[in-house]
mmCIF file with all atom_site columns, C-alpha atoms in Angstrom:
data_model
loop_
_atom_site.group_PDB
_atom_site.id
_atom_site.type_symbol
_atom_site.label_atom_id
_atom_site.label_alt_id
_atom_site.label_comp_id
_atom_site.label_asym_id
_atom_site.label_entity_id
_atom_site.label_seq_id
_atom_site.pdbx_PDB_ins_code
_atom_site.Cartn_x
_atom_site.Cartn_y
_atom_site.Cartn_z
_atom_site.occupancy
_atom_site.B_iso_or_equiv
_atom_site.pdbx_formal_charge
_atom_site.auth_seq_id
_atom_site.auth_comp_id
_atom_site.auth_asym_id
_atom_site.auth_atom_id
_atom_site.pdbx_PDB_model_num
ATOM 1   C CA . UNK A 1 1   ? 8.484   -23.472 7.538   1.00 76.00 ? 13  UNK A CA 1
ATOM 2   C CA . UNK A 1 2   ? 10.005  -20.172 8.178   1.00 87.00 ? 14  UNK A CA 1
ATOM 3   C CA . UNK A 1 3   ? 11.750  -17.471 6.304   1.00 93.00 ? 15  UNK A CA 1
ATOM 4   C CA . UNK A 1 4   ? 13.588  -14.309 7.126   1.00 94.00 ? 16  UNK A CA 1
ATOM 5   C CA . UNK A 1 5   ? 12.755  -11.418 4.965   1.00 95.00 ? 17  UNK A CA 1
ATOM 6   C CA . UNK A 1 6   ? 14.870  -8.153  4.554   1.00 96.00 ? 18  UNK A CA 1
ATOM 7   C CA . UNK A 1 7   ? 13.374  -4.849  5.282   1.00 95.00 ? 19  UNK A CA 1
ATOM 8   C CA . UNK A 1 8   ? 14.988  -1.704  4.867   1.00 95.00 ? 20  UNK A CA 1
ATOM 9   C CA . UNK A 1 9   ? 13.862  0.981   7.925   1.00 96.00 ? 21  UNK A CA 1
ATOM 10  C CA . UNK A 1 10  ? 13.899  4.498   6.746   1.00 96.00 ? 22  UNK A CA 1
ATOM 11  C CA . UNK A 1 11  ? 12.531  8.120   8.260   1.00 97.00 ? 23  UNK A CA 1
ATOM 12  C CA . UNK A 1 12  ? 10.587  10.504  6.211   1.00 96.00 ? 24  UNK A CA 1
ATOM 13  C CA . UNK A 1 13  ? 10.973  14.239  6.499   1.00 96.00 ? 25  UNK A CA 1
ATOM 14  C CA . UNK A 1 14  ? 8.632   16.936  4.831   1.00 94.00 ? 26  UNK A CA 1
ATOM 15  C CA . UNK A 1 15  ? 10.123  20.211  5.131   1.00 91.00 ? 27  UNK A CA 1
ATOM 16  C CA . UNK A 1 16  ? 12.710  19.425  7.939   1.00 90.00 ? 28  UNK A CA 1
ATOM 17  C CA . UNK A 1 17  ? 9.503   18.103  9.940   1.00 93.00 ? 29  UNK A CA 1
ATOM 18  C CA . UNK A 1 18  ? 9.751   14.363  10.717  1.00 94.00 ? 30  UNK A CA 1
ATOM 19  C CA . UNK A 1 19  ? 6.367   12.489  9.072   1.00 92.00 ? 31  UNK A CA 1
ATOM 20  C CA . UNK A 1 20  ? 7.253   8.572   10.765  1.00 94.00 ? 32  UNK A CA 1
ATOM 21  C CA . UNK A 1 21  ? 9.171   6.162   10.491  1.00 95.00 ? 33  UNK A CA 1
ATOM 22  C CA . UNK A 1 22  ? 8.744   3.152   8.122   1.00 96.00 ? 34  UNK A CA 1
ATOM 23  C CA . UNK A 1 23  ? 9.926   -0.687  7.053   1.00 96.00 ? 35  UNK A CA 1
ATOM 24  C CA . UNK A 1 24  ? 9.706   -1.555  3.456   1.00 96.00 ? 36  UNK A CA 1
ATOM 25  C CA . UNK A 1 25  ? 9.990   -5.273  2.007   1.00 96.00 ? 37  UNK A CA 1
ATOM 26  C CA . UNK A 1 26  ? 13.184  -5.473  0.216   1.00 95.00 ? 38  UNK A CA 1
ATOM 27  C CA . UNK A 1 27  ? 12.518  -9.408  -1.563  1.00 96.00 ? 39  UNK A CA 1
ATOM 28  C CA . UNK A 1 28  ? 8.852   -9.323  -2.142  1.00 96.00 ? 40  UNK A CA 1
ATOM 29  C CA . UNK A 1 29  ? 8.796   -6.158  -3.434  1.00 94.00 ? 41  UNK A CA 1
ATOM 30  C CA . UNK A 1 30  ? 10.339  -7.245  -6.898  1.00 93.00 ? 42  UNK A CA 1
ATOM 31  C CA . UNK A 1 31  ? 8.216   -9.549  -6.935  1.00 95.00 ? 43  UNK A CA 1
ATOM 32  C CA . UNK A 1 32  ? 4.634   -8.073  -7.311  1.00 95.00 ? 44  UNK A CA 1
ATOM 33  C CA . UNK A 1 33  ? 2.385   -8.169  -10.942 1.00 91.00 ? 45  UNK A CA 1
ATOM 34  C CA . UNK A 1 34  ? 1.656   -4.908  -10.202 1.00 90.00 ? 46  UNK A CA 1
ATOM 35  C CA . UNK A 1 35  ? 3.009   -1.407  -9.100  1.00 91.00 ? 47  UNK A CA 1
ATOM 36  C CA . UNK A 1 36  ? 0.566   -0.445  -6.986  1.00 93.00 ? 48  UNK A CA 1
ATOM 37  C CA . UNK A 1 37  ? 1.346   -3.645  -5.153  1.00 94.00 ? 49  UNK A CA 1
ATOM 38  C CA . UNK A 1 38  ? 4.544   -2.615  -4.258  1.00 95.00 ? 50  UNK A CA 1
ATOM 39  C CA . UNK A 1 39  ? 3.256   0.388   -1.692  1.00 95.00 ? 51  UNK A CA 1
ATOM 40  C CA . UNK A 1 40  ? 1.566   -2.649  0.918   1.00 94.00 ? 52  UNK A CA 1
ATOM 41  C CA . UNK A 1 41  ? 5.164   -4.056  1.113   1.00 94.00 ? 53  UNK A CA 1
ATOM 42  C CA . UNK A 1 42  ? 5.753   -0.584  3.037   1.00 95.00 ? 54  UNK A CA 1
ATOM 43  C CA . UNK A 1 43  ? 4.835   -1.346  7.003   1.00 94.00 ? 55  UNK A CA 1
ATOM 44  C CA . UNK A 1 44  ? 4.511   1.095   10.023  1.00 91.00 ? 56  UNK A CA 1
ATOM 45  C CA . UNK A 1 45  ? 7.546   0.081   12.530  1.00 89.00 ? 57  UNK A CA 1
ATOM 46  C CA . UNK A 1 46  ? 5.112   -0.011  15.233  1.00 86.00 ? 58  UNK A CA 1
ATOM 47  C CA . UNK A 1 47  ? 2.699   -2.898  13.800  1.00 83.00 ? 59  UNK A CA 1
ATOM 48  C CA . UNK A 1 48  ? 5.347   -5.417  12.830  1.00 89.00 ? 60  UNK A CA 1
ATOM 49  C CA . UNK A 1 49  ? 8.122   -7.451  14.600  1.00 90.00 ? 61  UNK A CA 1
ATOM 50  C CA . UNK A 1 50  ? 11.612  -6.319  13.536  1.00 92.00 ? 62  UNK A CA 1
ATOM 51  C CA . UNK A 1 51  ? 14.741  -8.119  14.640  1.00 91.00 ? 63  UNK A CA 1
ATOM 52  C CA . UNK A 1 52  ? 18.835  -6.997  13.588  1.00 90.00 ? 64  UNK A CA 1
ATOM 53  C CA . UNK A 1 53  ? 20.012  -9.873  13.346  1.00 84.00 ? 65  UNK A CA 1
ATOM 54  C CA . UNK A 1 54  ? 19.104  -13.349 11.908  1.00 84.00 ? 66  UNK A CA 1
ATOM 55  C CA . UNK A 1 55  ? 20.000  -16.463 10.708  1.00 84.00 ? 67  UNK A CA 1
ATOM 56  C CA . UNK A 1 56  ? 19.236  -17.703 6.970   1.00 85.00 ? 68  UNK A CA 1
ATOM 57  C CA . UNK A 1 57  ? 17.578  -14.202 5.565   1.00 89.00 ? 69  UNK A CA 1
ATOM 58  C CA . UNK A 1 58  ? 16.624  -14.013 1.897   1.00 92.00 ? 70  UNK A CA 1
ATOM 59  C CA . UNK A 1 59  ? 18.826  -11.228 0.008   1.00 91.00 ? 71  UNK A CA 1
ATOM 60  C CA . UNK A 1 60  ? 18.129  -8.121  -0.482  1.00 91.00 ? 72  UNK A CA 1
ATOM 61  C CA . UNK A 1 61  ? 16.850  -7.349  -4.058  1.00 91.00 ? 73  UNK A CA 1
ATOM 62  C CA . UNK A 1 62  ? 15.945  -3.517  -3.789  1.00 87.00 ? 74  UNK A CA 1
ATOM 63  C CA . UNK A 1 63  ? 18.441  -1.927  -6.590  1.00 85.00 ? 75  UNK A CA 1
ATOM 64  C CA . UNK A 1 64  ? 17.708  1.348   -5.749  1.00 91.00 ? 76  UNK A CA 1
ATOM 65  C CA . UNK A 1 65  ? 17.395  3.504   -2.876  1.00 94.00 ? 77  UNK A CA 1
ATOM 66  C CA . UNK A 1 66  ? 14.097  3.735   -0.872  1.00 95.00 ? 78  UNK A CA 1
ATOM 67  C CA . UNK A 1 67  ? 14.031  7.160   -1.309  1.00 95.00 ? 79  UNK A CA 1
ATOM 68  C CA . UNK A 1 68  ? 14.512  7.029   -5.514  1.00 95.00 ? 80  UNK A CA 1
ATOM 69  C CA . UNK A 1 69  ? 11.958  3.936   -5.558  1.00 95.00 ? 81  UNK A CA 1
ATOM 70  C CA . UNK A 1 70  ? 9.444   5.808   -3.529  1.00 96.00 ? 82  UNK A CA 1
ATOM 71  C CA . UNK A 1 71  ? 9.307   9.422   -5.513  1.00 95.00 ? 83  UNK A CA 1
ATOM 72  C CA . UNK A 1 72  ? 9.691   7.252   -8.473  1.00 94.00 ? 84  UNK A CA 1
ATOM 73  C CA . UNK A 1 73  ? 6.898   5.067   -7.709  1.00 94.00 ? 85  UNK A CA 1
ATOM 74  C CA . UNK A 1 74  ? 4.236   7.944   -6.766  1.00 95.00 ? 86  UNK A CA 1
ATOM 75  C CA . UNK A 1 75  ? 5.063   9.866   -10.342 1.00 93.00 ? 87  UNK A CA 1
ATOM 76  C CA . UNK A 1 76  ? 4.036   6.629   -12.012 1.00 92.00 ? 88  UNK A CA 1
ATOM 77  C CA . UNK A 1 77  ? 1.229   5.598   -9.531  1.00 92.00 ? 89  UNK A CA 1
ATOM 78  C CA . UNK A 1 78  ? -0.237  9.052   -10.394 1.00 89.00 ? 90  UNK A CA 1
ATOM 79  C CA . UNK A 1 79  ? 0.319   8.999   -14.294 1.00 87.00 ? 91  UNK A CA 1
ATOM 80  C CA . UNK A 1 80  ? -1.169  5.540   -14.339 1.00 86.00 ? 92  UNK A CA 1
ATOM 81  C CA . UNK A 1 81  ? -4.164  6.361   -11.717 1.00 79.00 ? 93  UNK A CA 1
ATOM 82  C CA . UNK A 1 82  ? -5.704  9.060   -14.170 1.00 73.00 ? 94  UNK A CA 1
ATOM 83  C CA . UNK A 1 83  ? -4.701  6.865   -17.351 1.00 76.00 ? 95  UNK A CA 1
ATOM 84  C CA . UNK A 1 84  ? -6.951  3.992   -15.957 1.00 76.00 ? 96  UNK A CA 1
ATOM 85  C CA . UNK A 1 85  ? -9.627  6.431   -15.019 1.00 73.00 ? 97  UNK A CA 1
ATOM 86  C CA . UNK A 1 86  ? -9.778  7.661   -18.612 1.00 76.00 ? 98  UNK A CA 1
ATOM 87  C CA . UNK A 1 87  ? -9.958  4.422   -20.223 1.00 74.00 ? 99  UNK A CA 1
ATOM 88  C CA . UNK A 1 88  ? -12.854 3.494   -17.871 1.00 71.00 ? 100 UNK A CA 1
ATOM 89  C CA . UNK A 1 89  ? -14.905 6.430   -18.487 1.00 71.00 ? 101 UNK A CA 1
ATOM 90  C CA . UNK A 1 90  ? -14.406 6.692   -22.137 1.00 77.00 ? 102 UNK A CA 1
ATOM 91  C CA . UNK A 1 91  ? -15.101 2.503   -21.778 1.00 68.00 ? 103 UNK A CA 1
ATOM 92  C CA . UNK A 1 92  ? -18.360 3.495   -20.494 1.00 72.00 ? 104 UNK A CA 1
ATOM 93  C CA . UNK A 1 93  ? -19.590 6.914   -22.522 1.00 71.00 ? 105 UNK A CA 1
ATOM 94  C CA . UNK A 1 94  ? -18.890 3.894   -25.545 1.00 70.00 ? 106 UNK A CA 1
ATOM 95  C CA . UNK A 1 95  ? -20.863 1.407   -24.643 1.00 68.00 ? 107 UNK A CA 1
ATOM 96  C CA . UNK A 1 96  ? -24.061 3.592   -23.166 1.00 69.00 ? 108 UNK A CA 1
ATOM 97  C CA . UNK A 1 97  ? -23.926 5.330   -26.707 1.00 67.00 ? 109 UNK A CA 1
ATOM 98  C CA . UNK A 1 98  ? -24.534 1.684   -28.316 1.00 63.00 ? 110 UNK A CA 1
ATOM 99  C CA . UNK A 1 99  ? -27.199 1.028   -25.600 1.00 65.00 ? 111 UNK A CA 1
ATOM 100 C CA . UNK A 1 100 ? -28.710 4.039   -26.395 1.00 67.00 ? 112 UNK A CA 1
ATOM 101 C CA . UNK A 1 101 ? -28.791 3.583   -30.373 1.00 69.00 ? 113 UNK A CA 1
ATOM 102 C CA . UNK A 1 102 ? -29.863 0.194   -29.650 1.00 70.00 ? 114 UNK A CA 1
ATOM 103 C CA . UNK A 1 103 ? -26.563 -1.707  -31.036 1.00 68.00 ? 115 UNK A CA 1
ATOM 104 C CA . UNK A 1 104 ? -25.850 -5.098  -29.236 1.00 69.00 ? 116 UNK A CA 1
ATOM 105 C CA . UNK A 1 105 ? -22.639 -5.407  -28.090 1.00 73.00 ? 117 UNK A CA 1
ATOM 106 C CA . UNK A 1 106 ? -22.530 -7.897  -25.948 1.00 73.00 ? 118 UNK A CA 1
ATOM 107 C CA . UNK A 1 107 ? -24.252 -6.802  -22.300 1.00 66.00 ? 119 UNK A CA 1
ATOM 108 C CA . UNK A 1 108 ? -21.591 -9.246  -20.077 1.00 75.00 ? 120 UNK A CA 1
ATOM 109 C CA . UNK A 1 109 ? -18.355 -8.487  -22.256 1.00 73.00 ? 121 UNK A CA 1
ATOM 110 C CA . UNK A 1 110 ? -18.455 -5.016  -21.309 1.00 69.00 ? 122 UNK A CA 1
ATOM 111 C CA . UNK A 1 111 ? -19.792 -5.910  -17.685 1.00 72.00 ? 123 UNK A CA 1
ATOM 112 C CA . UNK A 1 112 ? -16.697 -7.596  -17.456 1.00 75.00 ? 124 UNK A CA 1
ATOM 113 C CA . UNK A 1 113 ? -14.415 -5.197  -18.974 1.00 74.00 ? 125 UNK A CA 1
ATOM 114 C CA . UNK A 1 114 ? -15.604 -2.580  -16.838 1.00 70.00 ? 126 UNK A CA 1
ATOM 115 C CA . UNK A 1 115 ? -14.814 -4.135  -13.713 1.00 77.00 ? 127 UNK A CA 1
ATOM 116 C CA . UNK A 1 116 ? -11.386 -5.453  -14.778 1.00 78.00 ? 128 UNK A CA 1
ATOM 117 C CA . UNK A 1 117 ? -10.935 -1.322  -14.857 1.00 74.00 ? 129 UNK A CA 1
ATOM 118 C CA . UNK A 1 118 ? -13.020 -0.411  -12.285 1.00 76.00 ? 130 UNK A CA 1
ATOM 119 C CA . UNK A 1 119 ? -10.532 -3.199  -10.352 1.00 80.00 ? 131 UNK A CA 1
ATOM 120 C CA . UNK A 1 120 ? -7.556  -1.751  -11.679 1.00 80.00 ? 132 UNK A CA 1
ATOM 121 C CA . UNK A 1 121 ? -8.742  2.174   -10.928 1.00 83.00 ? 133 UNK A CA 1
ATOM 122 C CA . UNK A 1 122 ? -9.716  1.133   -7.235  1.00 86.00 ? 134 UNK A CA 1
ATOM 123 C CA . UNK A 1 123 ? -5.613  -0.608  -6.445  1.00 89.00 ? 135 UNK A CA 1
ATOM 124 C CA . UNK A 1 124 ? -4.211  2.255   -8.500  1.00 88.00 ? 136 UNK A CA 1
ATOM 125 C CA . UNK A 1 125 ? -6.588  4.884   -6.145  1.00 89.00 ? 137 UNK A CA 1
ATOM 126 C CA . UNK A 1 126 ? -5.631  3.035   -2.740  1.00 91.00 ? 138 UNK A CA 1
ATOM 127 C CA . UNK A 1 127 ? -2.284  2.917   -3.428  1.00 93.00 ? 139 UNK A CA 1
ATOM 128 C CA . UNK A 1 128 ? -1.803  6.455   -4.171  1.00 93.00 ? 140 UNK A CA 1
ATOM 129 C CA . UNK A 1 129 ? -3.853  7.347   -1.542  1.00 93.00 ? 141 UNK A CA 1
ATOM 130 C CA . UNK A 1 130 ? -1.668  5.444   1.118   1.00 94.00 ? 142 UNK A CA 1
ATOM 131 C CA . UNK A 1 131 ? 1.704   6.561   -0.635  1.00 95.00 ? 143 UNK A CA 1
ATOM 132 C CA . UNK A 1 132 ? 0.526   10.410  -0.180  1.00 95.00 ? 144 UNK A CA 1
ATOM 133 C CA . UNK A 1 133 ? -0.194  9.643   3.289   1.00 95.00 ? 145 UNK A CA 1
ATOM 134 C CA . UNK A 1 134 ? 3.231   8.192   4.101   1.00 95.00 ? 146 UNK A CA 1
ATOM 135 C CA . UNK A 1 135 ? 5.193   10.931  2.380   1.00 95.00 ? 147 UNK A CA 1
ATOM 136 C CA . UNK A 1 136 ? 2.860   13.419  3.164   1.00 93.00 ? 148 UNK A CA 1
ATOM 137 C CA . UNK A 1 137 ? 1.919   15.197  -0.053  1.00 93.00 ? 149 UNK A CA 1
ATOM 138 C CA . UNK A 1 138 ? -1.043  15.731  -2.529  1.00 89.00 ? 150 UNK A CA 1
ATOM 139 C CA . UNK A 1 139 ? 0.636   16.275  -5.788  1.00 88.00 ? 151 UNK A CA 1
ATOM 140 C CA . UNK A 1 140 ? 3.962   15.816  -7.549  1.00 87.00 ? 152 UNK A CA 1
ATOM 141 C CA . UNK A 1 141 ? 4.643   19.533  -7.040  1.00 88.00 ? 153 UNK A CA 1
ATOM 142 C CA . UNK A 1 142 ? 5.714   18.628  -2.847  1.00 91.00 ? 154 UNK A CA 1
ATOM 143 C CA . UNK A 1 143 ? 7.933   15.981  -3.666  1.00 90.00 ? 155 UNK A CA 1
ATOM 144 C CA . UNK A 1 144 ? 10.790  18.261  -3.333  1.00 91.00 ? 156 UNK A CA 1
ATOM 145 C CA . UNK A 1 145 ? 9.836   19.193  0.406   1.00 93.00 ? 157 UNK A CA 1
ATOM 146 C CA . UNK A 1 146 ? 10.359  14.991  1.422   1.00 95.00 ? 158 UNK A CA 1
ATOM 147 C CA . UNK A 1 147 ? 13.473  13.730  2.369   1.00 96.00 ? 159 UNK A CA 1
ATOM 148 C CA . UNK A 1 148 ? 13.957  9.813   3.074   1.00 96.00 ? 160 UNK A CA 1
ATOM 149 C CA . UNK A 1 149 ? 16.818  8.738   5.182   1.00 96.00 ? 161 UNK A CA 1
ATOM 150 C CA . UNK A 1 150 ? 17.438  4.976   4.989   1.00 95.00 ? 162 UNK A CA 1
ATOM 151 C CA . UNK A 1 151 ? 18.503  3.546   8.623   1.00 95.00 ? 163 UNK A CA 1
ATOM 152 C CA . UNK A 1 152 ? 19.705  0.301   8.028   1.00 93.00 ? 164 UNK A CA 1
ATOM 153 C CA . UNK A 1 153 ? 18.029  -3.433  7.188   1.00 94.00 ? 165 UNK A CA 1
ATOM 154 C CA . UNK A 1 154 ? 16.071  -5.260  10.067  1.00 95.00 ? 166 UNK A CA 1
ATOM 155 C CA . UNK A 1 155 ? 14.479  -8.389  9.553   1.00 95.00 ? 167 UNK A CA 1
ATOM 156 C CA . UNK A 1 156 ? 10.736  -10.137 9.816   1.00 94.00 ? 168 UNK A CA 1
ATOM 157 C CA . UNK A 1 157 ? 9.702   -13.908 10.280  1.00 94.00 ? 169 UNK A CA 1
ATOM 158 C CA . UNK A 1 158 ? 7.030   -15.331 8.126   1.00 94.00 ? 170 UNK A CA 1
ATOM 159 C CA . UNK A 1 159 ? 5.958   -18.760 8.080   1.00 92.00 ? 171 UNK A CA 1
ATOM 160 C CA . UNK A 1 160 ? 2.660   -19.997 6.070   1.00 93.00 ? 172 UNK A CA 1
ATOM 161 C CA . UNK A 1 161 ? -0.035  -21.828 8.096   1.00 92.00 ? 173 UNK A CA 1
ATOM 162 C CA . UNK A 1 162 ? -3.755  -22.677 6.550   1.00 91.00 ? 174 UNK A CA 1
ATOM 163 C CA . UNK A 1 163 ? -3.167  -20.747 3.888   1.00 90.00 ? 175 UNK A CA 1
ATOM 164 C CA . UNK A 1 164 ? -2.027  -17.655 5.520   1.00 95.00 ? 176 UNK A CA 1
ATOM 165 C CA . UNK A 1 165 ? 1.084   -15.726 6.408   1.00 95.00 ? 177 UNK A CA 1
ATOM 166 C CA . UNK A 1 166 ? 1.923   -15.281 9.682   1.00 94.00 ? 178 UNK A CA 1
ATOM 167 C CA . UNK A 1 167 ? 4.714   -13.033 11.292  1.00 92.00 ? 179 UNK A CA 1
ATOM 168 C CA . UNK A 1 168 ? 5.289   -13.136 14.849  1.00 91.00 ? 180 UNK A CA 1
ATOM 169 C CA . UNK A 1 169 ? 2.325   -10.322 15.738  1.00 90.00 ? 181 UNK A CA 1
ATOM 170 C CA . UNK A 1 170 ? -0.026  -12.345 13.843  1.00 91.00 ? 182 UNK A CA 1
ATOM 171 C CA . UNK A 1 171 ? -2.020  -13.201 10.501  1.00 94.00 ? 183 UNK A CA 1
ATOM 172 C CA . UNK A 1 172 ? -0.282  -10.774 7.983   1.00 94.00 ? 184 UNK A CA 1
ATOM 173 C CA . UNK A 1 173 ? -3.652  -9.475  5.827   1.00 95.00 ? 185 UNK A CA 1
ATOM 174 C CA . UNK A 1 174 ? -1.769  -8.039  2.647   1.00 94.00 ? 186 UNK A CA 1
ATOM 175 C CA . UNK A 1 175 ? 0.489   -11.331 2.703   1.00 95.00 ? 187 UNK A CA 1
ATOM 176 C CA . UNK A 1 176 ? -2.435  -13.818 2.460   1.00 96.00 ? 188 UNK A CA 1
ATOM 177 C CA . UNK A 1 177 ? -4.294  -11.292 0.519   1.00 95.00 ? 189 UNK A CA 1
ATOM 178 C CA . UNK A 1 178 ? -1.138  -11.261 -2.187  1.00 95.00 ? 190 UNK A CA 1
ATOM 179 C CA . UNK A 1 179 ? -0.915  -14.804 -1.778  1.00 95.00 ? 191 UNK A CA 1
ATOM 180 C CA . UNK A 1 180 ? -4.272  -15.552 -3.401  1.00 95.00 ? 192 UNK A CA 1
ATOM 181 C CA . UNK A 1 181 ? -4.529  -12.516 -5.972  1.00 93.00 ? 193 UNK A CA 1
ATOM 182 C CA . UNK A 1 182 ? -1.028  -12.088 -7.230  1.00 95.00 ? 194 UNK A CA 1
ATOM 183 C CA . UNK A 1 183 ? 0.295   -15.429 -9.354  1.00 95.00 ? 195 UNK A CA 1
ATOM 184 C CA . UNK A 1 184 ? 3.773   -13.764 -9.447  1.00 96.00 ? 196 UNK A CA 1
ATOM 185 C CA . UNK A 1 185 ? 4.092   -13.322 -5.366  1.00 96.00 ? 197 UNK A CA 1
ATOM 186 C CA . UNK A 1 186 ? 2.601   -16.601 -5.139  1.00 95.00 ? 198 UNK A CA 1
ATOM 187 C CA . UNK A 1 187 ? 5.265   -18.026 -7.260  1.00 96.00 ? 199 UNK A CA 1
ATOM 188 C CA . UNK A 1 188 ? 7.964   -16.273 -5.081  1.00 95.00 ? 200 UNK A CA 1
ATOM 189 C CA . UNK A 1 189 ? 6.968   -16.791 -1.914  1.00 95.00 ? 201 UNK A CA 1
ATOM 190 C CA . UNK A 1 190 ? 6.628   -20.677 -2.100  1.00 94.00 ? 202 UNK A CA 1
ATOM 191 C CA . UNK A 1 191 ? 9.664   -20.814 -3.910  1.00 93.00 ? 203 UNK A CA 1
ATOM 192 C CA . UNK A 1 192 ? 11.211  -18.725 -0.917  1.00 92.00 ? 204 UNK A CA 1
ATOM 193 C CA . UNK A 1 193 ? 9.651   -20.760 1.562   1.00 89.00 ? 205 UNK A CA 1
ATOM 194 C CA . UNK A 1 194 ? 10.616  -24.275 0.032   1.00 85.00 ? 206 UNK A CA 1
ATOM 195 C CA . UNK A 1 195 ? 14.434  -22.879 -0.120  1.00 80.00 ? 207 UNK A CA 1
ATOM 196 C CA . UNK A 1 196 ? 14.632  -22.321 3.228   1.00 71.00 ? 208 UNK A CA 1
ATOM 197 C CA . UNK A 1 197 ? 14.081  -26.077 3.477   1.00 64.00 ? 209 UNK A CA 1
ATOM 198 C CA . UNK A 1 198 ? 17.148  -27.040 1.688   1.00 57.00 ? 210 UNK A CA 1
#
């Protein structure tokens, strides 16, 4: 079982200088639980297999263009980054207060709170992290400077095989990974997968 999935190839430019060139997911992408999610669909040209021209290729559900989605994306990425940050620290000046006064609160419930956060702060961290890196700046301030130039739609091969997507250079890490964390790509890529077989 097969599928052909859309990717829109676009070059980034800070300041007139040429940063790379890049492939973003242009199904998959909608279909993430989470924002930061949405940055892994983004893959360097050079480490996946792109063809022009295919048979039976799932539509292309990007509304926007790459270069709105992207500047859009790292605003929120870093709004949401420090708002996560703040709700774990002031999680945990709370609950050492209690510890300190000698309240029980429940020892595992906030074990397990803060590392839903600390969960939530890491993605949130890694994402922006890679997004700066890709469009080459370290604050909302140098968005201005990029410039993304979409080149047209290309298209990748996955299949599913033991549990993990494959593409034609290999096991696909942030597919499988998806695949087991993220109900909502789970739901859409077997869904996309079983079409194909109609």
């Amino acid at each position: 079982m097969t599928m052909n999935v859309p990717y829109v190839l676009f070059e980034v430019r800070k300041n007139g200088k040429k940063r790379g060139t890049f492939a973003i997911d242009t199904y998959f992408i909608e279909f993430v639980s989470l924002e930061p999610r949405k940055v892994v669909m983004i893959k360097d040209t050079s480490a996946v297999a792109l063809k022009e021209e295919v048979n039976d290729a799932l539509p292309k559900l990007l509304g926007k263009p790459v270069e709105e989605l992207l500047k859009g994306l790292y605003r929120e990425l870093l709004e949401n980054s420090n708002e996560v940050r703040e709700k774990r620290i002031t999680h945990m000046r709370r609950w050492n207060v209690w510890r300190i006064l000698g309240i029980p609160t429940g020892h595992s419930r906030h074990v397990a709170i803060d590392e839903e956060l600390s969960k939530a702060e890491r993605e949130y961290s890694l994402a922006l992290a890679l997004l700066e890196r890709i469009l080459g700046v370290k604050g909302e301030d140098e968005l201005e400077g990029v410039k993304i130039t979409e080149l047209g739609v290309l298209y990748r091969k996955l299949r599913l095989a033991d549990g993990r997507v494959l593409g034609e250079e290999g096991v696909d890490k942030v597919y499988t990974n998806l695949l087991k964390i993220d109900p909502v790509f789970r739901t859409a890529f077997f869904s996309a997968l079983f079409k194909t077989l109609e």
